[in-house]
């Protein structure tokens, strides 16, 4: 039997170069297209990650260093339900505050081990002045051993990450460092700033008008990257977009107040639970809405 006859026996057609095997039903052309699509998807994912990192560097990390002192002065009172979560930990428990800011939650409880981390060197300086244990790191790569802490919190942090993949990675890092049965708490800004006909504290601070502004999708846009134009949100109003730039006005005692634009991804109802649901070794044990934030408590299983 010649080579050509052998090829015919295996069902591989030379004439149209389809190279299809009758037993497997798999074609090289289909395999090639699948591989090509996979490579294209990986390339697009890498491009998105690069853009997201650029947005976070320019519109989160850099800005928090610039506004750190003013920001710290406005962040002095612990949110009651976060304080309640910390109070529920047993004596001797270990707690990591991821994105600890000025360390206000590290001031609670003298009978547990507390450590914080943040991406802002200036805010960490505030923690050091308060003699709190805190170190510099990114929430996407926390230098803490696997399965080593009793609890961790991430309060108003994950909504600053500019892609779903990066937000998922942040939750995975929280899960990784938790010991079995350890618990995590996440707070993210909600797109809906009203619940049960009651405005959030964010909306109630709108002193210019007690009336709701007309809803319109028209907004100033800032092109952070040519592939990612972002709308600038009007402060103290309902959110109209999910990915936005929110102004922070830095008052210097003169008329020359400087405005900084911080990136936010505001969460839809159910989105935080869906994100946590993609992490295999945790389960959400409680989710709730708290003053304009979606919140989730999860347990490592």
PDB file of N, CA and C in Angstrom, residues 96-172:
ATOM      1  N   UNK A  96      -6.183  41.744  58.239  1.00  0.00           N
ATOM      2  CA  UNK A  96      -5.461  42.550  57.262  1.00  0.00           C
ATOM      3  C   UNK A  96      -6.448  43.515  56.616  1.00  0.00           C
ATOM      4  N   UNK A  97      -6.146  44.803  56.678  1.00  0.00           N
ATOM      5  CA  UNK A  97      -6.956  45.837  56.027  1.00  0.00           C
ATOM      6  C   UNK A  97      -6.283  46.184  54.708  1.00  0.00           C
ATOM      7  N   UNK A  98      -6.878  45.748  53.613  1.00  0.00           N
ATOM      8  CA  UNK A  98      -6.301  45.933  52.275  1.00  0.00           C
ATOM      9  C   UNK A  98      -6.816  47.246  51.702  1.00  0.00           C
ATOM     10  N   UNK A  99      -5.905  48.207  51.539  1.00  0.00           N
ATOM     11  CA  UNK A  99      -6.302  49.558  51.162  1.00  0.00           C
ATOM     12  C   UNK A  99      -6.703  50.325  52.402  1.00  0.00           C
ATOM     13  N   UNK A 100      -5.814  50.304  53.381  1.00  0.00           N
ATOM     14  CA  UNK A 100      -6.145  50.811  54.724  1.00  0.00           C
ATOM     15  C   UNK A 100      -6.223  52.328  54.807  1.00  0.00           C
ATOM     16  N   UNK A 101      -5.717  53.054  53.782  1.00  0.00           N
ATOM     17  CA  UNK A 101      -5.769  54.511  53.838  1.00  0.00           C
ATOM     18  C   UNK A 101      -5.015  55.063  55.025  1.00  0.00           C
ATOM     19  N   UNK A 102      -5.693  55.880  55.828  1.00  0.00           N
ATOM     20  CA  UNK A 102      -5.040  56.487  56.996  1.00  0.00           C
ATOM     21  C   UNK A 102      -5.071  55.591  58.232  1.00  0.00           C
ATOM     22  N   UNK A 103      -5.593  54.362  58.063  1.00  0.00           N
ATOM     23  CA  UNK A 103      -5.542  53.381  59.145  1.00  0.00           C
ATOM     24  C   UNK A 103      -6.652  53.475  60.165  1.00  0.00           C
ATOM     25  N   UNK A 104      -7.770  54.101  59.826  1.00  0.00           N
ATOM     26  CA  UNK A 104      -8.816  54.307  60.844  1.00  0.00           C
ATOM     27  C   UNK A 104      -9.368  52.991  61.389  1.00  0.00           C
ATOM     28  N   UNK A 105      -9.374  51.918  60.562  1.00  0.00           N
ATOM     29  CA  UNK A 105      -9.883  50.636  61.066  1.00  0.00           C
ATOM     30  C   UNK A 105      -8.819  49.853  61.834  1.00  0.00           C
ATOM     31  N   UNK A 106      -7.571  50.278  61.719  1.00  0.00           N
ATOM     32  CA  UNK A 106      -6.500  49.636  62.488  1.00  0.00           C
ATOM     33  C   UNK A 106      -6.471  50.139  63.931  1.00  0.00           C
ATOM     34  N   UNK A 107      -7.254  51.168  64.207  1.00  0.00           N
ATOM     35  CA  UNK A 107      -7.310  51.728  65.558  1.00  0.00           C
ATOM     36  C   UNK A 107      -8.271  50.944  66.457  1.00  0.00           C
ATOM     37  N   UNK A 108      -9.096  50.087  65.835  1.00  0.00           N
ATOM     38  CA  UNK A 108     -10.076  49.315  66.615  1.00  0.00           C
ATOM     39  C   UNK A 108      -9.426  48.091  67.241  1.00  0.00           C
ATOM     40  N   UNK A 109      -9.941  47.674  68.377  1.00  0.00           N
ATOM     41  CA  UNK A 109      -9.576  46.407  69.015  1.00  0.00           C
ATOM     42  C   UNK A 109      -8.091  46.310  69.372  1.00  0.00           C
ATOM     43  N   UNK A 110      -7.823  46.241  70.629  1.00  0.00           N
ATOM     44  CA  UNK A 110      -6.445  46.050  71.093  1.00  0.00           C
ATOM     45  C   UNK A 110      -6.113  44.576  71.303  1.00  0.00           C
ATOM     46  N   UNK A 111      -7.130  43.709  71.212  1.00  0.00           N
ATOM     47  CA  UNK A 111      -6.909  42.296  71.512  1.00  0.00           C
ATOM     48  C   UNK A 111      -6.820  41.418  70.262  1.00  0.00           C
ATOM     49  N   UNK A 112      -6.635  42.048  69.085  1.00  0.00           N
ATOM     50  CA  UNK A 112      -6.407  41.282  67.864  1.00  0.00           C
ATOM     51  C   UNK A 112      -5.153  41.809  67.173  1.00  0.00           C
ATOM     52  N   UNK A 113      -4.606  41.000  66.276  1.00  0.00           N
ATOM     53  CA  UNK A 113      -3.423  41.397  65.511  1.00  0.00           C
ATOM     54  C   UNK A 113      -3.900  42.107  64.247  1.00  0.00           C
ATOM     55  N   UNK A 114      -3.459  43.342  64.034  1.00  0.00           N
ATOM     56  CA  UNK A 114      -3.934  44.142  62.902  1.00  0.00           C
ATOM     57  C   UNK A 114      -2.757  44.621  62.063  1.00  0.00           C
ATOM     58  N   UNK A 115      -2.924  44.529  60.748  1.00  0.00           N
ATOM     59  CA  UNK A 115      -1.916  45.068  59.841  1.00  0.00           C
ATOM     60  C   UNK A 115      -2.632  45.612  58.620  1.00  0.00           C
ATOM     61  N   UNK A 116      -2.121  46.700  58.091  1.00  0.00           N
ATOM     62  CA  UNK A 116      -2.740  47.315  56.923  1.00  0.00           C
ATOM     63  C   UNK A 116      -1.777  47.395  55.760  1.00  0.00           C
ATOM     64  N   UNK A 117      -2.318  47.577  54.568  1.00  0.00           N
ATOM     65  CA  UNK A 117      -1.491  47.814  53.392  1.00  0.00           C
ATOM     66  C   UNK A 117      -2.216  48.791  52.479  1.00  0.00           C
ATOM     67  N   UNK A 118      -1.428  49.548  51.739  1.00  0.00           N
ATOM     68  CA  UNK A 118      -2.020  50.540  50.844  1.00  0.00           C
ATOM     69  C   UNK A 118      -1.043  50.837  49.714  1.00  0.00           C
ATOM     70  N   UNK A 119      -1.578  51.380  48.631  1.00  0.00           N
ATOM     71  CA  UNK A 119      -0.754  51.715  47.456  1.00  0.00           C
ATOM     72  C   UNK A 119      -0.202  53.134  47.544  1.00  0.00           C
ATOM     73  N   UNK A 120      -0.725  53.928  48.472  1.00  0.00           N
ATOM     74  CA  UNK A 120      -0.308  55.331  48.606  1.00  0.00           C
ATOM     75  C   UNK A 120       0.766  55.486  49.671  1.00  0.00           C
ATOM     76  N   UNK A 121       1.941  55.925  49.245  1.00  0.00           N
ATOM     77  CA  UNK A 121       3.035  56.149  50.191  1.00  0.00           C
ATOM     78  C   UNK A 121       2.691  57.244  51.202  1.00  0.00           C
ATOM     79  N   UNK A 122       1.956  58.253  50.749  1.00  0.00           N
ATOM     80  CA  UNK A 122       1.635  59.380  51.622  1.00  0.00           C
ATOM     81  C   UNK A 122       0.636  58.956  52.700  1.00  0.00           C
ATOM     82  N   UNK A 123      -0.373  58.177  52.335  1.00  0.00           N
ATOM     83  CA  UNK A 123      -1.334  57.691  53.333  1.00  0.00           C
ATOM     84  C   UNK A 123      -0.653  56.741  54.317  1.00  0.00           C
ATOM     85  N   UNK A 124       0.315  55.962  53.835  1.00  0.00           N
ATOM     86  CA  UNK A 124       1.072  55.097  54.745  1.00  0.00           C
ATOM     87  C   UNK A 124       1.887  55.930  55.725  1.00  0.00           C
ATOM     88  N   UNK A 125       2.314  57.101  55.275  1.00  0.00           N
ATOM     89  CA  UNK A 125       3.010  58.014  56.187  1.00  0.00           C
ATOM     90  C   UNK A 125       2.114  58.432  57.339  1.00  0.00           C
ATOM     91  N   UNK A 126       0.814  58.625  57.055  1.00  0.00           N
ATOM     92  CA  UNK A 126      -0.148  58.958  58.110  1.00  0.00           C
ATOM     93  C   UNK A 126      -0.247  57.788  59.094  1.00  0.00           C
ATOM     94  N   UNK A 127      -0.272  56.566  58.562  1.00  0.00           N
ATOM     95  CA  UNK A 127      -0.321  55.371  59.432  1.00  0.00           C
ATOM     96  C   UNK A 127       0.912  55.308  60.329  1.00  0.00           C
ATOM     97  N   UNK A 128       2.060  55.615  59.774  1.00  0.00           N
ATOM     98  CA  UNK A 128       3.298  55.581  60.552  1.00  0.00           C
ATOM     99  C   UNK A 128       3.287  56.629  61.656  1.00  0.00           C
ATOM    100  N   UNK A 129       2.753  57.804  61.344  1.00  0.00           N
ATOM    101  CA  UNK A 129       2.634  58.854  62.362  1.00  0.00           C
ATOM    102  C   UNK A 129       1.750  58.389  63.516  1.00  0.00           C
ATOM    103  N   UNK A 130       0.776  57.545  63.197  1.00  0.00           N
ATOM    104  CA  UNK A 130      -0.129  57.016  64.224  1.00  0.00           C
ATOM    105  C   UNK A 130       0.413  55.733  64.863  1.00  0.00           C
ATOM    106  N   UNK A 131       1.620  55.356  64.455  1.00  0.00           N
ATOM    107  CA  UNK A 131       2.294  54.152  64.980  1.00  0.00           C
ATOM    108  C   UNK A 131       1.473  52.890  64.716  1.00  0.00           C
ATOM    109  N   UNK A 132       0.936  52.807  63.501  1.00  0.00           N
ATOM    110  CA  UNK A 132       0.166  51.645  63.077  1.00  0.00           C
ATOM    111  C   UNK A 132       1.025  50.764  62.168  1.00  0.00           C
ATOM    112  N   UNK A 133       0.766  49.481  62.187  1.00  0.00           N
ATOM    113  CA  UNK A 133       1.500  48.540  61.341  1.00  0.00           C
ATOM    114  C   UNK A 133       0.886  48.522  59.941  1.00  0.00           C
ATOM    115  N   UNK A 134       1.604  49.049  58.964  1.00  0.00           N
ATOM    116  CA  UNK A 134       1.099  49.089  57.593  1.00  0.00           C
ATOM    117  C   UNK A 134       2.280  49.079  56.626  1.00  0.00           C
ATOM    118  N   UNK A 135       2.055  48.499  55.459  1.00  0.00           N
ATOM    119  CA  UNK A 135       3.127  48.411  54.474  1.00  0.00           C
ATOM    120  C   UNK A 135       2.603  48.724  53.078  1.00  0.00           C
ATOM    121  N   UNK A 136       3.511  48.994  52.167  1.00  0.00           N
ATOM    122  CA  UNK A 136       3.180  49.377  50.797  1.00  0.00           C
ATOM    123  C   UNK A 136       2.997  48.138  49.924  1.00  0.00           C
ATOM    124  N   UNK A 137       1.859  48.051  49.248  1.00  0.00           N
ATOM    125  CA  UNK A 137       1.675  46.984  48.264  1.00  0.00           C
ATOM    126  C   UNK A 137       0.440  47.274  47.417  1.00  0.00           C
ATOM    127  N   UNK A 138       0.326  46.530  46.327  1.00  0.00           N
ATOM    128  CA  UNK A 138      -0.832  46.592  45.446  1.00  0.00           C
ATOM    129  C   UNK A 138      -1.810  45.504  45.874  1.00  0.00           C
ATOM    130  N   UNK A 139      -3.101  45.792  45.823  1.00  0.00           N
ATOM    131  CA  UNK A 139      -4.094  44.796  46.259  1.00  0.00           C
ATOM    132  C   UNK A 139      -4.168  43.597  45.315  1.00  0.00           C
ATOM    133  N   UNK A 140      -3.507  43.680  44.158  1.00  0.00           N
ATOM    134  CA  UNK A 140      -3.496  42.557  43.220  1.00  0.00           C
ATOM    135  C   UNK A 140      -2.406  41.546  43.538  1.00  0.00           C
ATOM    136  N   UNK A 141      -1.488  41.907  44.424  1.00  0.00           N
ATOM    137  CA  UNK A 141      -0.389  40.999  44.793  1.00  0.00           C
ATOM    138  C   UNK A 141       0.028  41.316  46.223  1.00  0.00           C
ATOM    139  N   UNK A 142      -0.646  40.690  47.176  1.00  0.00           N
ATOM    140  CA  UNK A 142      -0.416  40.980  48.592  1.00  0.00           C
ATOM    141  C   UNK A 142       0.688  40.058  49.127  1.00  0.00           C
ATOM    142  N   UNK A 143       1.779  40.613  49.655  1.00  0.00           N
ATOM    143  CA  UNK A 143       2.883  39.782  50.142  1.00  0.00           C
ATOM    144  C   UNK A 143       2.606  39.173  51.519  1.00  0.00           C
ATOM    145  N   UNK A 144       1.565  38.361  51.573  1.00  0.00           N
ATOM    146  CA  UNK A 144       1.172  37.655  52.794  1.00  0.00           C
ATOM    147  C   UNK A 144       1.010  36.182  52.428  1.00  0.00           C
ATOM    148  N   UNK A 145       1.428  35.285  53.326  1.00  0.00           N
ATOM    149  CA  UNK A 145       1.383  33.857  53.055  1.00  0.00           C
ATOM    150  C   UNK A 145      -0.042  33.346  52.832  1.00  0.00           C
ATOM    151  N   UNK A 146      -0.160  32.285  52.063  1.00  0.00           N
ATOM    152  CA  UNK A 146      -1.442  31.622  51.849  1.00  0.00           C
ATOM    153  C   UNK A 146      -1.997  31.116  53.188  1.00  0.00           C
ATOM    154  N   UNK A 147      -3.321  31.168  53.310  1.00  0.00           N
ATOM    155  CA  UNK A 147      -4.016  30.531  54.449  1.00  0.00           C
ATOM    156  C   UNK A 147      -3.448  30.967  55.807  1.00  0.00           C
ATOM    157  N   UNK A 148      -3.206  32.255  55.977  1.00  0.00           N
ATOM    158  CA  UNK A 148      -2.478  32.690  57.177  1.00  0.00           C
ATOM    159  C   UNK A 148      -3.202  33.687  58.067  1.00  0.00           C
ATOM    160  N   UNK A 149      -4.334  34.257  57.633  1.00  0.00           N
ATOM    161  CA  UNK A 149      -4.988  35.280  58.457  1.00  0.00           C
ATOM    162  C   UNK A 149      -6.448  34.913  58.728  1.00  0.00           C
ATOM    163  N   UNK A 150      -6.953  35.427  59.848  1.00  0.00           N
ATOM    164  CA  UNK A 150      -8.329  35.129  60.265  1.00  0.00           C
ATOM    165  C   UNK A 150      -9.365  35.911  59.470  1.00  0.00           C
ATOM    166  N   UNK A 151      -9.011  37.136  59.109  1.00  0.00           N
ATOM    167  CA  UNK A 151      -9.983  38.004  58.440  1.00  0.00           C
ATOM    168  C   UNK A 151      -9.263  39.056  57.611  1.00  0.00           C
ATOM    169  N   UNK A 152      -9.967  39.560  56.605  1.00  0.00           N
ATOM    170  CA  UNK A 152      -9.431  40.690  55.835  1.00  0.00           C
ATOM    171  C   UNK A 152     -10.600  41.561  55.379  1.00  0.00           C
ATOM    172  N   UNK A 153     -10.320  42.821  55.220  1.00  0.00           N
ATOM    173  CA  UNK A 153     -11.341  43.768  54.752  1.00  0.00           C
ATOM    174  C   UNK A 153     -10.791  44.567  53.577  1.00  0.00           C
ATOM    175  N   UNK A 154     -11.685  44.930  52.686  1.00  0.00           N
ATOM    176  CA  UNK A 154     -11.339  45.775  51.540  1.00  0.00           C
ATOM    177  C   UNK A 154     -12.462  46.793  51.401  1.00  0.00           C
ATOM    178  N   UNK A 155     -12.240  47.956  51.970  1.00  0.00           N
ATOM    179  CA  UNK A 155     -13.299  48.969  52.060  1.00  0.00           C
ATOM    180  C   UNK A 155     -13.037  50.085  51.051  1.00  0.00           C
ATOM    181  N   UNK A 156     -13.921  50.188  50.053  1.00  0.00           N
ATOM    182  CA  UNK A 156     -13.826  51.240  49.034  1.00  0.00           C
ATOM    183  C   UNK A 156     -12.499  51.182  48.280  1.00  0.00           C
ATOM    184  N   UNK A 157     -12.136  49.986  47.847  1.00  0.00           N
ATOM    185  CA  UNK A 157     -10.871  49.773  47.129  1.00  0.00           C
ATOM    186  C   UNK A 157     -11.101  49.166  45.752  1.00  0.00           C
ATOM    187  N   UNK A 158     -11.821  48.049  45.698  1.00  0.00           N
ATOM    188  CA  UNK A 158     -11.950  47.289  44.458  1.00  0.00           C
ATOM    189  C   UNK A 158     -12.648  48.088  43.369  1.00  0.00           C
ATOM    190  N   UNK A 159     -13.478  49.058  43.744  1.00  0.00           N
ATOM    191  CA  UNK A 159     -14.139  49.875  42.722  1.00  0.00           C
ATOM    192  C   UNK A 159     -13.162  50.813  41.998  1.00  0.00           C
ATOM    193  N   UNK A 160     -11.911  50.896  42.455  1.00  0.00           N
ATOM    194  CA  UNK A 160     -10.896  51.697  41.764  1.00  0.00           C
ATOM    195  C   UNK A 160     -10.145  50.901  40.704  1.00  0.00           C
ATOM    196  N   UNK A 161     -10.439  49.594  40.569  1.00  0.00           N
ATOM    197  CA  UNK A 161      -9.755  48.762  39.571  1.00  0.00           C
ATOM    198  C   UNK A 161     -10.517  48.835  38.256  1.00  0.00           C
ATOM    199  N   UNK A 162      -9.781  49.000  37.158  1.00  0.00           N
ATOM    200  CA  UNK A 162     -10.394  49.421  35.900  1.00  0.00           C
ATOM    201  C   UNK A 162     -10.754  48.292  34.940  1.00  0.00           C
ATOM    202  N   UNK A 163     -10.708  47.035  35.371  1.00  0.00           N
ATOM    203  CA  UNK A 163     -11.202  45.942  34.539  1.00  0.00           C
ATOM    204  C   UNK A 163     -11.761  44.848  35.435  1.00  0.00           C
ATOM    205  N   UNK A 164     -12.667  44.052  34.871  1.00  0.00           N
ATOM    206  CA  UNK A 164     -13.280  42.974  35.640  1.00  0.00           C
ATOM    207  C   UNK A 164     -12.231  41.961  36.086  1.00  0.00           C
ATOM    208  N   UNK A 165     -11.260  41.676  35.198  1.00  0.00           N
ATOM    209  CA  UNK A 165     -10.214  40.711  35.528  1.00  0.00           C
ATOM    210  C   UNK A 165      -9.412  41.157  36.736  1.00  0.00           C
ATOM    211  N   UNK A 166      -9.128  42.427  36.824  1.00  0.00           N
ATOM    212  CA  UNK A 166      -8.345  42.948  37.943  1.00  0.00           C
ATOM    213  C   UNK A 166      -9.182  42.982  39.223  1.00  0.00           C
ATOM    214  N   UNK A 167     -10.461  43.270  39.096  1.00  0.00           N
ATOM    215  CA  UNK A 167     -11.331  43.233  40.277  1.00  0.00           C
ATOM    216  C   UNK A 167     -11.442  41.795  40.799  1.00  0.00           C
ATOM    217  N   UNK A 168     -11.535  40.835  39.874  1.00  0.00           N
ATOM    218  CA  UNK A 168     -11.591  39.429  40.270  1.00  0.00           C
ATOM    219  C   UNK A 168     -10.290  39.013  40.945  1.00  0.00           C
ATOM    220  N   UNK A 169      -9.165  39.462  40.415  1.00  0.00           N
ATOM    221  CA  UNK A 169      -7.869  39.124  41.011  1.00  0.00           C
ATOM    222  C   UNK A 169      -7.761  39.651  42.437  1.00  0.00           C
ATOM    223  N   UNK A 170      -8.322  40.820  42.695  1.00  0.00           N
ATOM    224  CA  UNK A 170      -8.287  41.397  44.043  1.00  0.00           C
ATOM    225  C   UNK A 170      -9.050  40.516  45.032  1.00  0.00           C
ATOM    226  N   UNK A 171     -10.195  39.986  44.602  1.00  0.00           N
ATOM    227  CA  UNK A 171     -10.968  39.096  45.476  1.00  0.00           C
ATOM    228  C   UNK A 171     -10.212  37.782  45.683  1.00  0.00           C
ATOM    229  N   UNK A 172      -9.584  37.281  44.626  1.00  0.00           N
ATOM    230  CA  UNK A 172      -8.807  36.040  44.731  1.00  0.00           C
ATOM    231  C   UNK A 172      -7.660  36.197  45.725  1.00  0.00           C
TER     232      UNK A 172
END
